Coordinates of C-alpha atoms and ligand atoms in Angstrom, one line a residue:
X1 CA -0.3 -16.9 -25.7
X2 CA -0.9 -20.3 -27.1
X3 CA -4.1 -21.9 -23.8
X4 CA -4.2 -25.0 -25.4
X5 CA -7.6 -24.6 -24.2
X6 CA -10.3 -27.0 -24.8
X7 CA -10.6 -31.3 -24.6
X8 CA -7.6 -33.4 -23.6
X9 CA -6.5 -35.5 -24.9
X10 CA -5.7 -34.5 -28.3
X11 CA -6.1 -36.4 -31.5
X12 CA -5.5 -36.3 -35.4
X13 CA -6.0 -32.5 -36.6
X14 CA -6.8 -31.7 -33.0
X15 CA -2.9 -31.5 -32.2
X16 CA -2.6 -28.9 -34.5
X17 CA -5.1 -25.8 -32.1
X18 CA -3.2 -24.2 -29.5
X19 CA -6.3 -21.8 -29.1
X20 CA -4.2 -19.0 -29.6
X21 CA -4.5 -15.6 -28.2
X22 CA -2.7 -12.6 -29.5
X23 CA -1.9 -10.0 -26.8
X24 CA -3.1 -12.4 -24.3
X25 CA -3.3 -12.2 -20.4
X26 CA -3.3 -14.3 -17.3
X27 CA -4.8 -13.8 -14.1
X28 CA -3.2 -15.9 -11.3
X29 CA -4.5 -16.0 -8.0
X30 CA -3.4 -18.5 -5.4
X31 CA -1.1 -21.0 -7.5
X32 CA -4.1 -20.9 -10.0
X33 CA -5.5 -19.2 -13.4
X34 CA -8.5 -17.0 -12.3
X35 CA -8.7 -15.5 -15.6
X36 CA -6.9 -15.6 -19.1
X37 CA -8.0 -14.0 -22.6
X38 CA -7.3 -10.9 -24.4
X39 CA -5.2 -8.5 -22.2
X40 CA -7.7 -5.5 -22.3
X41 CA -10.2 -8.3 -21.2
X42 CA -8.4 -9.3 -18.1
X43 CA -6.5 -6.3 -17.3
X44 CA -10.3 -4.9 -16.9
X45 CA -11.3 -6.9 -13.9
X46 CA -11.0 -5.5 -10.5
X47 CA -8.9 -8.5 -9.5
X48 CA -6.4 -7.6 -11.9
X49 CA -6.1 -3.9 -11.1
X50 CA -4.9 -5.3 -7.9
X51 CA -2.5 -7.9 -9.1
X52 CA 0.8 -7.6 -9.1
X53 CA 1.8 -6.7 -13.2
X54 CA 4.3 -8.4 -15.7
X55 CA 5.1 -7.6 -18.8
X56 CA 6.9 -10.1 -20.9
X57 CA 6.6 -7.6 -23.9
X58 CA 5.6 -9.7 -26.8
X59 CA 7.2 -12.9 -25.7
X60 CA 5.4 -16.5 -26.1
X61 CA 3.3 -17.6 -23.2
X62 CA 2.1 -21.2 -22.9
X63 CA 1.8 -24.2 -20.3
X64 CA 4.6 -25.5 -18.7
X65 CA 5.7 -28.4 -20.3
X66 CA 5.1 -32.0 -19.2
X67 CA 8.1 -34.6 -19.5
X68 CA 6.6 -37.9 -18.8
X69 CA 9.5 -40.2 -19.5
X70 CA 12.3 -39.6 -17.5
X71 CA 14.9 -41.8 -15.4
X72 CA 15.8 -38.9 -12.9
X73 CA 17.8 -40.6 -10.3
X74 CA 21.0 -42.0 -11.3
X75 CA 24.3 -41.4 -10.0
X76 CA 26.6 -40.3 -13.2
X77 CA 26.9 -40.3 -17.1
X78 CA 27.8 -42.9 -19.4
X79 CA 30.2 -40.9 -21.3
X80 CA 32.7 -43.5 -21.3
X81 CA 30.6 -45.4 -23.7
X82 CA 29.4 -42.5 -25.6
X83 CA 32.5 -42.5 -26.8
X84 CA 33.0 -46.0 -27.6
X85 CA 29.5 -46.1 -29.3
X86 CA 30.7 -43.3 -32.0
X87 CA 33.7 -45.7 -32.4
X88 CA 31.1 -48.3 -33.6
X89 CA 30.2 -50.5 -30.2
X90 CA 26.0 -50.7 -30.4
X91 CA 23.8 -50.4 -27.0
X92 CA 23.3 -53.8 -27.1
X93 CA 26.7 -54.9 -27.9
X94 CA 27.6 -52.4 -24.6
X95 CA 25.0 -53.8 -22.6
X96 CA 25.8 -57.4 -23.0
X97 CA 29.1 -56.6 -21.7
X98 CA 28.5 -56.0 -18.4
X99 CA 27.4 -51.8 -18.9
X100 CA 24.6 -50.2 -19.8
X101 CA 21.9 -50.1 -17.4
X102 CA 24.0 -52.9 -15.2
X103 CA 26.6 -49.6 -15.5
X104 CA 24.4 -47.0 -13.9
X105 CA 23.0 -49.4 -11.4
X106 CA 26.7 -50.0 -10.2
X107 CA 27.6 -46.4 -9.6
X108 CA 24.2 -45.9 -8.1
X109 CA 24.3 -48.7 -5.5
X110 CA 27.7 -47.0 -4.3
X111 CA 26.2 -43.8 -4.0
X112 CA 24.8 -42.5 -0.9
X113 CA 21.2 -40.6 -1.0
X114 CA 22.7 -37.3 -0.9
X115 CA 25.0 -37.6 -3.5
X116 CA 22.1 -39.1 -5.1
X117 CA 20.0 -36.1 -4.4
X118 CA 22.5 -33.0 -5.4
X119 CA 22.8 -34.8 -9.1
X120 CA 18.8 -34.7 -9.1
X121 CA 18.8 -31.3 -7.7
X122 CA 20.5 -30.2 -10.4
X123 CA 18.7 -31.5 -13.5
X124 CA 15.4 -30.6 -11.8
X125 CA 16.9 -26.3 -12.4
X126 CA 17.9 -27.6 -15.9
X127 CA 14.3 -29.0 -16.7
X128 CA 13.0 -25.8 -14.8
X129 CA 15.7 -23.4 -17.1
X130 CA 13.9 -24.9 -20.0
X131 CA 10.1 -24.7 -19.8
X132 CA 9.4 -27.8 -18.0
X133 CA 7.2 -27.6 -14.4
X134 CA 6.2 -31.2 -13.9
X135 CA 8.4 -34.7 -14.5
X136 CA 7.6 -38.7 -14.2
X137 CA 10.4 -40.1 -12.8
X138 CA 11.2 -43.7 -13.0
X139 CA 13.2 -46.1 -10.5
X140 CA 15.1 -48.9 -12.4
X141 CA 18.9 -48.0 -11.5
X142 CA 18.8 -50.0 -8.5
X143 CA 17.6 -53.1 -8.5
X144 CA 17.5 -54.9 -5.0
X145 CA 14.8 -53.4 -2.6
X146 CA 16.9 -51.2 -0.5
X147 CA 18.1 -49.1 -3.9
X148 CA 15.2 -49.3 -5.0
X149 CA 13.1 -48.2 -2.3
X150 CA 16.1 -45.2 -2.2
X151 CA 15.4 -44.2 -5.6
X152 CA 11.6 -43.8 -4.8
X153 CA 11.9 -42.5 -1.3
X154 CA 14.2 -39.9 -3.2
X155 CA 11.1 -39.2 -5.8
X156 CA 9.1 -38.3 -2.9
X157 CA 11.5 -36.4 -1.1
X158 CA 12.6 -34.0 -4.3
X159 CA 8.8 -33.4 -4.8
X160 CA 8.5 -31.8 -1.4
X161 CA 11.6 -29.8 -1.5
X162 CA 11.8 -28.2 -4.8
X163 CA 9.1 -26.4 -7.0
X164 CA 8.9 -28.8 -10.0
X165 CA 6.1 -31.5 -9.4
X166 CA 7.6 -34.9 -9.4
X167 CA 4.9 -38.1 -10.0
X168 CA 6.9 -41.3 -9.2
X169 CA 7.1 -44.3 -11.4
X170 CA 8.4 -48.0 -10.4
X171 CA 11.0 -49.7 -12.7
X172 CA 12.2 -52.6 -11.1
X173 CA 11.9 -54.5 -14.2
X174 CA 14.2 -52.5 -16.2
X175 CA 17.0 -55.4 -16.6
X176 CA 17.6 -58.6 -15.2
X177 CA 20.6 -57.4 -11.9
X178 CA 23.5 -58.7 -12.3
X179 CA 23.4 -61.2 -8.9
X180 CA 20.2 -63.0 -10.5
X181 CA 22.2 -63.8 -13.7
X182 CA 24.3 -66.6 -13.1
X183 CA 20.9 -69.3 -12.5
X184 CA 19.6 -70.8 -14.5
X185 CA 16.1 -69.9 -12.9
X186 CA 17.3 -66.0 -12.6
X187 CA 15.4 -63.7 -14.7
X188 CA 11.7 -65.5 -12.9
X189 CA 13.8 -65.4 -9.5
X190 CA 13.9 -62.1 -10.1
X191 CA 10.4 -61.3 -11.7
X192 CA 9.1 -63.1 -8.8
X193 CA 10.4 -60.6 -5.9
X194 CA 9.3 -57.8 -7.9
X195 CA 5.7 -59.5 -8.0
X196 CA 5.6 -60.8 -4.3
X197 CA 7.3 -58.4 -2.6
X198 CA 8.9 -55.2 -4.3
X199 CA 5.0 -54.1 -6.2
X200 CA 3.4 -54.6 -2.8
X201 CA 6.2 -52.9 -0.5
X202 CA 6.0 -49.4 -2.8
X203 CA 2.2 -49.8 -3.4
X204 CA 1.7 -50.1 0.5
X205 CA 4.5 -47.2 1.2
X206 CA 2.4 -45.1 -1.6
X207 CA 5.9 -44.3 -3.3
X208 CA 4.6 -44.4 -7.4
X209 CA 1.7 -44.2 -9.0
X210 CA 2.7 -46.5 -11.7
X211 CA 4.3 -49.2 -12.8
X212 CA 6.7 -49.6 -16.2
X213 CA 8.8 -52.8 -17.6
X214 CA 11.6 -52.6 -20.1
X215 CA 10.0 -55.3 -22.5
X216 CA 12.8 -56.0 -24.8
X217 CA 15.7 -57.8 -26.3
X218 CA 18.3 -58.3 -23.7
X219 CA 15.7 -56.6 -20.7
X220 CA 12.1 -58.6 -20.0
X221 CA 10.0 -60.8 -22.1
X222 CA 5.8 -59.8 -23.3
X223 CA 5.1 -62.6 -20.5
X224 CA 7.4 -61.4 -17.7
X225 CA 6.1 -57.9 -18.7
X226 CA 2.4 -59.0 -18.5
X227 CA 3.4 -60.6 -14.9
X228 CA 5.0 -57.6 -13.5
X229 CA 2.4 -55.4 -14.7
X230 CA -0.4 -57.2 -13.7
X231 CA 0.7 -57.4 -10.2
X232 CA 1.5 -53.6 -10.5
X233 CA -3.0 -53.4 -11.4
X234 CA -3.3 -55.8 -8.6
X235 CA -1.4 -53.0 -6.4
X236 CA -3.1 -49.9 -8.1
X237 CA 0.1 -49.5 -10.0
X238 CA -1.1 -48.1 -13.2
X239 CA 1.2 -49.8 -16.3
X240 CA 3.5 -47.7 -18.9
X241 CA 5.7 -49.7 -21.1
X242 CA 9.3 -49.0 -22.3
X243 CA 8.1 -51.0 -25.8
X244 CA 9.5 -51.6 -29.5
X245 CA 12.8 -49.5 -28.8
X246 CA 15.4 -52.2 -30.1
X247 CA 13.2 -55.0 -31.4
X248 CA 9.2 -55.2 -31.9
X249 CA 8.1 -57.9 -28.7
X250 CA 4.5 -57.1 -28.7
X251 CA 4.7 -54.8 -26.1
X252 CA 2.4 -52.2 -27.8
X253 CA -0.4 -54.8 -27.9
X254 CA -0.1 -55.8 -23.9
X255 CA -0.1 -52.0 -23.1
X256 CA -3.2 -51.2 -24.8
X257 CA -4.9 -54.8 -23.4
X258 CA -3.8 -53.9 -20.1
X259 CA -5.1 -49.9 -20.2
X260 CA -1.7 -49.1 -20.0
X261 CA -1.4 -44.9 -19.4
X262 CA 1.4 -44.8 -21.7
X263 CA 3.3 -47.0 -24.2
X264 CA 7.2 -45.4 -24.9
X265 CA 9.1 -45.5 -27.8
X266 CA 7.9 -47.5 -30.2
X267 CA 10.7 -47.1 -33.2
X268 CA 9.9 -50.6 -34.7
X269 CA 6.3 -50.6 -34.1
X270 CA 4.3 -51.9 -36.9
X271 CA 0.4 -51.1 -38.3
X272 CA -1.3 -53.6 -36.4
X273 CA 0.3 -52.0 -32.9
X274 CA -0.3 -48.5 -34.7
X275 CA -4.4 -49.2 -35.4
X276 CA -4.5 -50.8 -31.8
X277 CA -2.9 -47.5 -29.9
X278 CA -5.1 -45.1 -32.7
X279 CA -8.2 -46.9 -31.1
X280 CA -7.0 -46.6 -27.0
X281 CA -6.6 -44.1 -24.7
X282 CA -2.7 -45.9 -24.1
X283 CA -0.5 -42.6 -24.9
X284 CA 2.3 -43.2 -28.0
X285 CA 4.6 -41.2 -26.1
X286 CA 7.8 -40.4 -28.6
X287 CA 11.3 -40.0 -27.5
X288 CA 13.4 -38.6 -30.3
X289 CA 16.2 -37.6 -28.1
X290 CA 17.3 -41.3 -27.6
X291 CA 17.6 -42.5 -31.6
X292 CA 19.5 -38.9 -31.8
X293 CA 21.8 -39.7 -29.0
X294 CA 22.5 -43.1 -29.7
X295 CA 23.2 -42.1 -33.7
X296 CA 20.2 -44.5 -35.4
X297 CA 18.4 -43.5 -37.8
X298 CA 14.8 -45.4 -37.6
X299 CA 12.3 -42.5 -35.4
X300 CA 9.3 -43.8 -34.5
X301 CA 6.8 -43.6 -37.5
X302 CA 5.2 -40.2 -35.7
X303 CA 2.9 -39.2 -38.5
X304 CA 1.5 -42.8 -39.3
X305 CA 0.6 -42.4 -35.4
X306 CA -1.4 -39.2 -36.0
X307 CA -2.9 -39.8 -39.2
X308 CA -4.3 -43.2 -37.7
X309 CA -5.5 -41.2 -34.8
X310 CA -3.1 -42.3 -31.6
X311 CA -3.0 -39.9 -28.5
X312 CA 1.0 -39.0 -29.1
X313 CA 3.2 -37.5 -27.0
X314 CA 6.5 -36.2 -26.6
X315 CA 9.0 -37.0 -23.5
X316 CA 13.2 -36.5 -23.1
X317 CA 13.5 -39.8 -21.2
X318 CA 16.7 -38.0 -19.6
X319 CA 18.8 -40.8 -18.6
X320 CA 22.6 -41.1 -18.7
X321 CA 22.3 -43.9 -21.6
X322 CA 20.3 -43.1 -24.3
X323 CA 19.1 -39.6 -23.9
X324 CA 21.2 -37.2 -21.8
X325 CA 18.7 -34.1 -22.0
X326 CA 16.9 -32.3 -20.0
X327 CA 15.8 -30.0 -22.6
X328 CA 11.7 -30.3 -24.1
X329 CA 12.6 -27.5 -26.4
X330 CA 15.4 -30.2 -28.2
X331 CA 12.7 -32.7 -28.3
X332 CA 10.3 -30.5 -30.1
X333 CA 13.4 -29.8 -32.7
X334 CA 14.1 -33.2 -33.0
X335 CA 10.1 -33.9 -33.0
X336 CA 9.7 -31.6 -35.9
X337 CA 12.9 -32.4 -37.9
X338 CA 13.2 -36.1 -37.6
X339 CA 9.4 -37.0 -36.6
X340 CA 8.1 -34.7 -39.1
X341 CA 5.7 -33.2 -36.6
X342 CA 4.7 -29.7 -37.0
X343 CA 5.9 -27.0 -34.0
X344 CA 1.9 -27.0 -33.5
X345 CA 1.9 -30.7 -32.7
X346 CA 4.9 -30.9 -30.8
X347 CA 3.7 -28.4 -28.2
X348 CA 0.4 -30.2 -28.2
X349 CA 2.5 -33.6 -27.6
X350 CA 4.5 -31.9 -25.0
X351 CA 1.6 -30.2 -23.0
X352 CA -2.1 -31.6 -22.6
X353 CA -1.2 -35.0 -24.2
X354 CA 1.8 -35.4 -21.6
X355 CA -0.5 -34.3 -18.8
X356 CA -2.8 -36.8 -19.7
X357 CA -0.8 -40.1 -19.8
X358 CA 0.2 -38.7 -16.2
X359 CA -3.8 -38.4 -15.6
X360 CA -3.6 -34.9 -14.5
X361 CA -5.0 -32.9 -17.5
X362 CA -7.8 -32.1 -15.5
X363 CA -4.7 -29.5 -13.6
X364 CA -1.9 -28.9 -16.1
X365 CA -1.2 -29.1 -19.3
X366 CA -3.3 -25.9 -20.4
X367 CA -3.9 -22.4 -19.7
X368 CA -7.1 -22.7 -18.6
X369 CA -9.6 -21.0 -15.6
X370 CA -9.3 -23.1 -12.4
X371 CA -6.1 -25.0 -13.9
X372 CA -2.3 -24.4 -11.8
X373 CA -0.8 -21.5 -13.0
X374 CA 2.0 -23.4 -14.7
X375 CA 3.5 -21.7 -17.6
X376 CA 6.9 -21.2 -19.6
X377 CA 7.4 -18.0 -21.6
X378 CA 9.8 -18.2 -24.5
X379 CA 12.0 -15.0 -26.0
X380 CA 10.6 -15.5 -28.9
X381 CA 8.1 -13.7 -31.3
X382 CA 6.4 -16.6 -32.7
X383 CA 6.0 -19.8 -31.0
X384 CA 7.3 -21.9 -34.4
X385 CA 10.6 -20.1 -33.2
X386 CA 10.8 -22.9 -30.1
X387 CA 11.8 -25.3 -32.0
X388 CA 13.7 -23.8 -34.7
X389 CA 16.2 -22.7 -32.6
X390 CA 18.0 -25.5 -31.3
X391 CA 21.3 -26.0 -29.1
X392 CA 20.7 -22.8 -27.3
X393 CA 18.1 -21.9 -24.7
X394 CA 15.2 -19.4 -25.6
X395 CA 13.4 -20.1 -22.3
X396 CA 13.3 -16.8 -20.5
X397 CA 10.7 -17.8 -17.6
X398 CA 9.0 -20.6 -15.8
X399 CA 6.2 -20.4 -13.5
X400 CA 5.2 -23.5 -11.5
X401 CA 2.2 -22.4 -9.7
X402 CA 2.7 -18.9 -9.7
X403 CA 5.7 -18.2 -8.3
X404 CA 8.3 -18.0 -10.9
X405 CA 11.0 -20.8 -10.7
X406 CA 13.3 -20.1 -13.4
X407 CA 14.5 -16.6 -14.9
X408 CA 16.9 -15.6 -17.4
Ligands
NIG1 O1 14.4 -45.4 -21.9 N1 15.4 -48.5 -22.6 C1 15.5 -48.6 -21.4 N2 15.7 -47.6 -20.6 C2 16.3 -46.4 -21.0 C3 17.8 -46.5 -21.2 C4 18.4 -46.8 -19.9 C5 19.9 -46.8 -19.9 O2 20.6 -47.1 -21.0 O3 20.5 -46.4 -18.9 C6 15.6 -45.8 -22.1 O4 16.1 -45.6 -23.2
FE2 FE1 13.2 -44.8 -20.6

């Protein structure tokens, strides 16, 4: 049973203690831990000769894991220009021809909320089929207010009517829409009704808790980004940042000045931006799954981000064009094969350090007395085994708040 017990957020060599217990036990009572230790331990107290017994014979136990990047909502894949990206076309190139993001928030605008909804129904069993019991989920496929207010409405929605728990982000400022692109003035047209009237409309609706901007080539400027943000603050939107994916803007530095909650990416960050995350509390969050899908081969410098002492993390940023997963037990193979990060810190990166960029490590992220019995229990025998298996699916249980929401 690996608690993961102890202060979050993790730092440095602190990544590396999962507070391990060998023939462990949990107690749950209510949606919540009451106990957990050595099995002869717990199985002694007279609330657990009550309890209702499960064995998972030898199998690894440990928190549920947190995705905090992902874009749930959207209506379809990209696979069309998968396809045409493995015959040599970049993102950008793809992008500045009319798809990309401007693709997905086509299809999605011609959708209707329930065919909206099924889609997301269905990745949330995926993420549940592999470990995960809580998701951020980010707007930014719509793009007027009406789609975009869908998007969030849907966030809130999905959260009440299936188990895994669903804290809403708003992404208005993913890319510039298509209608504002033809002025001349378009791109601060279109900053300006995300300040004045989107970030106030979902702050007064309560439908996110934060706010994120895609600050990069070909999306939003450091400025615009510092506008949108700041009237995100003004609106108790906390900021994250999509930052340093494609080209290095500064974004890493306005996050951490800003008290950003998490800072994403990060593949062409430099030392300057590395020293400045190593002395916040802005999260690195890593998403490996989006240089693997997209075929490039510069990862975000994970282990200068450790060694300098950055609070890192580890999302799938499932979204139909860069990261098409669903799967945290991919991103901890790709985390440890390609970031260099040890099984130990990937599962730290994926748990507490998640949890904590979605300021809810006081709850999840741990196997710990009073915490929400969330947990994932793999079929195997040692939990390195998570992610050195890849491509197939060792999850054999999930547990969102006691009741069990995945079994295989
Ligand atoms: O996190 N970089 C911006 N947003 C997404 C990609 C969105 C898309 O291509 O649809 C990301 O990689
Ligand atoms: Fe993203």
């Amino acid at each position: 049973m690996l608690t993961l017990r102890g202060r979050g957020p993790r730092r440095g060599a602190a990544l590396s203690q999962l507070g391990i217990i060998k023939d462990g036990a949990v107690l749950v009572r209510d949606g919540r831990i009451a106990a957990v230790g050595p099995a002869p331990k717990v199985e002694k107290l007279a609330a657990a000769r009550k309890a209702e017994k499960m064995d998972v014979a030898g199998r690894v136990v440990l928190p549920g894991f947190v995705d905090s990047h992902t874009h749930l909502i959207h209506s379809a894949s990209r696979a069309e220009e998968y396809e045409l990206k493995i015959q040599g076309a970049s993102y950008e190139e793809i992008a500045r021809k009319g798809g990309g993001i401007l693709n997905s928030v086509k299809k999605l605008r011609a959708a209707t909320s329930q065919q909206l909804k099924r889609r997301a129904r269905a990745a949330l069993e995926l993420f549940a089929a592999h470990g995960t019991t809580t998701i951020e989920a980010k707007s930014g496929y719509g793009l007027d207010v009406a789609s975009e207010l869908k998007i969030l409405s849907l966030h809130k929605e999905l959260g009440a009517e299936q188990p895994i728990e669903i804290v809403s982000t708003f992404l208005g400022a993913h890319v510039v829409p298509v209608e504002f692109r033809n002025k001349a003035t378009g791109s601060e047209d279109y900053v300006r009704l995300l300040t004045d009237w989107l970030i106030p409309e979902v702050s007064s609706n309560g439908l996110a808790e934060y706010c994120d901007v895609f600050c990069d080539r070909g999306a939003f400027s450091r400025a615009q980004s510092k506008q949108v943000l700041a009237a995100g603050i003004d609106h108790k939107l906390t900021p994250r940042l999509h930052a340093e994916q494609l080209s290095r803007t500064g974004a890493t530095q306005l996050a951490v000045e800003l008290g950003a909650a998490s800072c994403d990416h990060l593949e062409q960050i430099n030392g300057a931006d590395i020293r400045a995350l190593a002395k916040s509390n802005t999260v690195a969050a890593l998403l490996p799954g989006c240089d693997f899908h997209l075929g490039l081969r510069q990862y975000a410098p994970a282990r200068k981000l450790i060694e300098t002492g950055a609070i890192v993390a580890l999302a799938t940023d499932y979204n139909p064009g860069t990261s098409p997963t669903m799967s945290m037990p991919m991103i901890l193979s790709l985390a440890c094969t390609q970031l260099r990060m040890t099984p130990a810190e990937a599962i730290t990166a994926a748990t507490i350090n998640a949890a904590y960029s979605l300021g809810r490590h006081k709850r999840i992220g741990s196997l710990e007395v009073d915490k929400q019995a969330d947990l994932a229990v793999f079929d195997v025998e040692d939990y390195r085994e998570i992610p050195y298996y890849f491509g197939v699916n060792t999850c054999w249980l999930t547990m969102k708040g006691g009741h069990t929401i995945h079994a295989a």
